[in-house]
Short mmCIF file of C-alpha atoms in Angstrom, two decimals:
data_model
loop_
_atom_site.label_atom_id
_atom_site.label_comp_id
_atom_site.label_asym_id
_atom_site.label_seq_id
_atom_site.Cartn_x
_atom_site.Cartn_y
_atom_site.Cartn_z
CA UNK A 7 107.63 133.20 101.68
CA UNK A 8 103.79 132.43 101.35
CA UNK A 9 102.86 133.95 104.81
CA UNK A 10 98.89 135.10 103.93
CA UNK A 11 97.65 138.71 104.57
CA UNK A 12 96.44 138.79 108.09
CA UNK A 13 93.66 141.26 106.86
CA UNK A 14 92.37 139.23 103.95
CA UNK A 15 88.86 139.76 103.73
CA UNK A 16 86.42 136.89 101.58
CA UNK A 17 83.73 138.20 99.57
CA UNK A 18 81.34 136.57 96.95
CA UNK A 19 80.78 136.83 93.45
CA UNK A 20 78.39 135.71 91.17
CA UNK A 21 80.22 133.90 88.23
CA UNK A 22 77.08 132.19 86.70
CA UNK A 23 73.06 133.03 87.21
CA UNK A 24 72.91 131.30 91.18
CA UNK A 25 76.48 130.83 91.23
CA UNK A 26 79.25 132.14 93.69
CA UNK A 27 83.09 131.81 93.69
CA UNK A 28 84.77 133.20 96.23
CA UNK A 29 87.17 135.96 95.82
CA UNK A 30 90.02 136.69 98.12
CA UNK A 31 92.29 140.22 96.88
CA UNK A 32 95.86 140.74 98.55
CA UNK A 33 95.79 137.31 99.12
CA UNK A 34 100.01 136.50 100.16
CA UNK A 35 101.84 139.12 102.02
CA UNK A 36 105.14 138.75 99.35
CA UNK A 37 103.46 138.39 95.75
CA UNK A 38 106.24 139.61 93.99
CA UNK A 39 109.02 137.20 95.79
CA UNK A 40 106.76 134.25 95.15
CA UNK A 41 106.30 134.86 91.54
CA UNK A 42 109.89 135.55 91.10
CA UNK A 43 110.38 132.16 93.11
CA UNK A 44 108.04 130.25 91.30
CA UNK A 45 109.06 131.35 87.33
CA UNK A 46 112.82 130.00 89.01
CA UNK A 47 111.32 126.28 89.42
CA UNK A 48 111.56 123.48 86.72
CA UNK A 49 108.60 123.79 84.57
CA UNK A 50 107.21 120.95 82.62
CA UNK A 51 105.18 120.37 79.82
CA UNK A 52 101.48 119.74 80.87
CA UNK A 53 98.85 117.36 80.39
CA UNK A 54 95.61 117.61 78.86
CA UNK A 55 93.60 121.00 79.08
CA UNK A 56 96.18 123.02 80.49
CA UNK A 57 97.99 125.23 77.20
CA UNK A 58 101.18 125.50 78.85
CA UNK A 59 103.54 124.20 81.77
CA UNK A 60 103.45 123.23 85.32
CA UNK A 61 105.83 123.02 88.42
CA UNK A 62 105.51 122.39 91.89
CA UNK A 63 107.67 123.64 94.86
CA UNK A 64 109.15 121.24 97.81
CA UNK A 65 110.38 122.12 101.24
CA UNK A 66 108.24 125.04 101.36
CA UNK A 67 106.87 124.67 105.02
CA UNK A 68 104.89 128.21 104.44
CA UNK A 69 103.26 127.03 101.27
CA UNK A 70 101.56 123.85 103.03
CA UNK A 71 100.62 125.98 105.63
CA UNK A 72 99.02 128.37 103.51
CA UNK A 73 97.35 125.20 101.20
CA UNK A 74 96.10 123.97 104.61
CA UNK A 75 94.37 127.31 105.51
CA UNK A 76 92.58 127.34 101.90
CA UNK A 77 91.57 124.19 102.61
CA UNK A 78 90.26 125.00 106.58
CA UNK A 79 88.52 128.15 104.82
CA UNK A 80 86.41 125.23 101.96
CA UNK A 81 85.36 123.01 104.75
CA UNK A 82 84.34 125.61 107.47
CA UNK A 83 83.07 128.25 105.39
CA UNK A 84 82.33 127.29 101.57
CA UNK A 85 81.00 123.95 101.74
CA UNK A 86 77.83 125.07 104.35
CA UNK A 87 76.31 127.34 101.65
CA UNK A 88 77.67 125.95 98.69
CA UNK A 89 75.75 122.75 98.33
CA UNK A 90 78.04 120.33 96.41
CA UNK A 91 77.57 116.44 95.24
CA UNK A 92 79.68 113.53 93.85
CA UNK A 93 78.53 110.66 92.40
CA UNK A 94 74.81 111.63 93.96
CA UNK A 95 76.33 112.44 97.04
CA UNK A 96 76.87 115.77 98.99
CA UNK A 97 80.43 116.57 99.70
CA UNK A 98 80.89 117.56 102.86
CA UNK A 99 84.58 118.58 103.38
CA UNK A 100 87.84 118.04 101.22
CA UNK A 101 90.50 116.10 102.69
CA UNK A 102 93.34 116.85 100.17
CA UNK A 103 94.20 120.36 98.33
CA UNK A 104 97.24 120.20 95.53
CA UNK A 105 98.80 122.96 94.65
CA UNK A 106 101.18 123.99 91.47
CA UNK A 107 101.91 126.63 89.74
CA UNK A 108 101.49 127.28 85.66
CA UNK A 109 102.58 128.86 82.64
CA UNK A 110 100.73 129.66 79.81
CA UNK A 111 102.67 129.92 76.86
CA UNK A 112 101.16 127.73 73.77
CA UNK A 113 100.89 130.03 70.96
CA UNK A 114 97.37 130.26 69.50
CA UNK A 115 98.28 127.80 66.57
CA UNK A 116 100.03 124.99 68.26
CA UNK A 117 96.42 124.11 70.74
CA UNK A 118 95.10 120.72 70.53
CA UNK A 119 91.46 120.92 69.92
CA UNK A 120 90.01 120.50 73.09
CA UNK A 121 91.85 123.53 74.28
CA UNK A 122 90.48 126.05 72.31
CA UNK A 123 86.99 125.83 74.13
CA UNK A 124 85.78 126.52 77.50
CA UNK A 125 86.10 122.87 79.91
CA UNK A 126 84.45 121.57 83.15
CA UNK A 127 87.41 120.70 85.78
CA UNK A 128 86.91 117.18 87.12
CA UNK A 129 87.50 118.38 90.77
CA UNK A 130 84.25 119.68 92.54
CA UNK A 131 85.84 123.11 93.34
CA UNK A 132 89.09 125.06 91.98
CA UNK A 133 90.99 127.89 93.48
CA UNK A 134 93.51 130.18 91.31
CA UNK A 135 96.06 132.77 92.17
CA UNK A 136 96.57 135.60 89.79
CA UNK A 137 100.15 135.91 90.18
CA UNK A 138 100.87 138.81 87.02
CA UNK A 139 101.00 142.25 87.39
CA UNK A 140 100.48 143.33 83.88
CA UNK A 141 97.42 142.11 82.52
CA UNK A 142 97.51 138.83 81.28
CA UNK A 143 93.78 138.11 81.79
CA UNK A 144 91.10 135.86 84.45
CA UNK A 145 89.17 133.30 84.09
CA UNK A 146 85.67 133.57 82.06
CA UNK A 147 82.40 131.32 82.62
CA UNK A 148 80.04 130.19 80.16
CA UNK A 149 76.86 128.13 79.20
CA UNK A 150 76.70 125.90 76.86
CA UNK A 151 74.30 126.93 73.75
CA UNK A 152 74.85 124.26 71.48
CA UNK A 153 75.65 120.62 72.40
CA UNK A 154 76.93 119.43 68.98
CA UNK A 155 78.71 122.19 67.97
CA UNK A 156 82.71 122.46 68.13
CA UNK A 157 85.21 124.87 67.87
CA UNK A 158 86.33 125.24 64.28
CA UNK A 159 88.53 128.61 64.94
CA UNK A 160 92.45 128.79 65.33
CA UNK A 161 93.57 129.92 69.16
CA UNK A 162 91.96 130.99 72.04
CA UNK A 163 88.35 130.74 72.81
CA UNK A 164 86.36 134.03 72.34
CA UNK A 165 83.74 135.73 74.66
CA UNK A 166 81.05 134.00 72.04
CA UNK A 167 81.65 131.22 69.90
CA UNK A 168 81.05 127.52 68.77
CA UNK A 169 77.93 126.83 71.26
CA UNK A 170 79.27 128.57 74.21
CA UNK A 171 77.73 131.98 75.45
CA UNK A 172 80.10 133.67 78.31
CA UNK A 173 77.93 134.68 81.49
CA UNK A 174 80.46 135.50 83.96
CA UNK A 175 84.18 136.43 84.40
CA UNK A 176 86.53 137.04 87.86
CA UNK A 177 89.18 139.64 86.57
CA UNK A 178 92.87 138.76 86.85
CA UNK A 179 93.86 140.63 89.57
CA UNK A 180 97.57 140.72 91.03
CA UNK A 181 97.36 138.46 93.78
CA UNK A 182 93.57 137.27 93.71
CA UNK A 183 92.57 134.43 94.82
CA UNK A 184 89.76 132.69 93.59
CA UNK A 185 87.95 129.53 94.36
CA UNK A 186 84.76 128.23 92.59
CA UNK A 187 82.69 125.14 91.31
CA UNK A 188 84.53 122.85 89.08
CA UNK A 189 81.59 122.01 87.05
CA UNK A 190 80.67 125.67 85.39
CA UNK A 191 82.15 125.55 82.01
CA UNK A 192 85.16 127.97 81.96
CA UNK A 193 88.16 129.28 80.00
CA UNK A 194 91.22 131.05 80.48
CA UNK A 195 91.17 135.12 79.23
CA UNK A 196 94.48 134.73 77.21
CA UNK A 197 95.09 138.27 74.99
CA UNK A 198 97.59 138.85 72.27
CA UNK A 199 99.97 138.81 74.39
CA UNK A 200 100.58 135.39 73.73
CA UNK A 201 101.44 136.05 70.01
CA UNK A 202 104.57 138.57 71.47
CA UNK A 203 107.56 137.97 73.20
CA UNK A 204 105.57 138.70 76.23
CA UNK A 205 104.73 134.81 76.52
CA UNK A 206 108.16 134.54 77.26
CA UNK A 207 109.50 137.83 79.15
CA UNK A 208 106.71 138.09 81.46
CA UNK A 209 104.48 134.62 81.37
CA UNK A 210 100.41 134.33 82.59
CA UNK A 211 101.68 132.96 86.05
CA UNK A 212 98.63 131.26 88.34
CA UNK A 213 98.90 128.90 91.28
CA UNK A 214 96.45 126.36 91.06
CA UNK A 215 94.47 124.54 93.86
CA UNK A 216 93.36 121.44 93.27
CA UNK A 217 90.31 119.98 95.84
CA UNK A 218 90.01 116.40 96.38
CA UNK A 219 86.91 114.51 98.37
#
């Protein structure tokens, strides 16, 4: 089921002033059976940032292969021109990659604090597949303007607001994937969509990656 393109072509993209992510289009030979597959798994209420719910697959012997590849690609590829450090250290290649899959569906009003403003991930580098064909929004980058001052708005964070100022986005693209640094603040593009029944009947579906020195 997650057999990869075998004419996927990596390109770079600026998503901050000196800073690439990598952007993969056509990424999975069968988007539409794995997104079908994946809305079919046992979602769960998520932890912390993430304003929705998260599942993982098992016995998927495709899906580690393709998590394995991502990874292969980071080490060999990424990690040369990317410089990247931990702890005052340079990372020089990943030995785990996670993977799930997510749903965002918290209406606007129901978001704990901290998730209506842009984050830092705690992993060195993420990777995200766009897994919706109707637009349901990508991911937008930011700098921080103002160190003191928090969101005091109801819902999703806006392209400008509360001591953020947005300097980059990577578009939502049917299956995209997307890998870049952990540590440029970023947010989720969520529309109103998520005030509709559209939350429901046709969810913001991503696969997540998850890097781990």
């Amino acid at each position: 089921m997650f057999a990869l393109n075998p004419a996927i072509r990596p390109q770079m993209a600026p998503i901050a002033p000196g800073v690439p992510a990598i952007i993969i289009d056509n990424f999975y030979q069968h988007p539409e059976a794995i997104r079908e597959a994946a809305l079919a798994q046992a979602f769960q209420p998520a932890t912390a940032m993430y304003p929705g719910r998260l599942a993982t697959f098992s016995g998927q012997p495709s899906l580690l292969k393709a998590v394995e590849w991502v990874k292969t690609f980071v080490n060999q590829q990424l990690l040369p021109r990317i410089p990247l450090t931990r702890d005052g250290e340079r990372v020089t290649r990943f030995e785990t990659l996670t993977t799930d899959f997510g749903i965002v569906d918290t209406l606007p009003q129901d978001l704990a604090p901290t998730q209506r403003a842009p984050h830092v991930d705690p992993a060195p580098i993420f990777g995200i597949v766009y897994l919706n064909q109707e637009e349901r929004g990508g991911t937008a980058f930011f700098r921080k303007t103002d160190a003191e001052q928090q969101p005091d708005r109801e819902g999703y964070f806006a392209e400008r607001d509360a001591g953020f100022e947005k300097v980059g986005r990577i578009e939502g693209v049917f299956n995209r994937l997307a890998i870049y640094p952990g540590f440029i603040w970023h947010s989720a593009e969520v529309g109103d969509w998520i005030k509709s029944d559209a939350r429901v009947r046709s969810p913001r579906l991503t696969q997540r990656l998850v890097f781990v020195d």
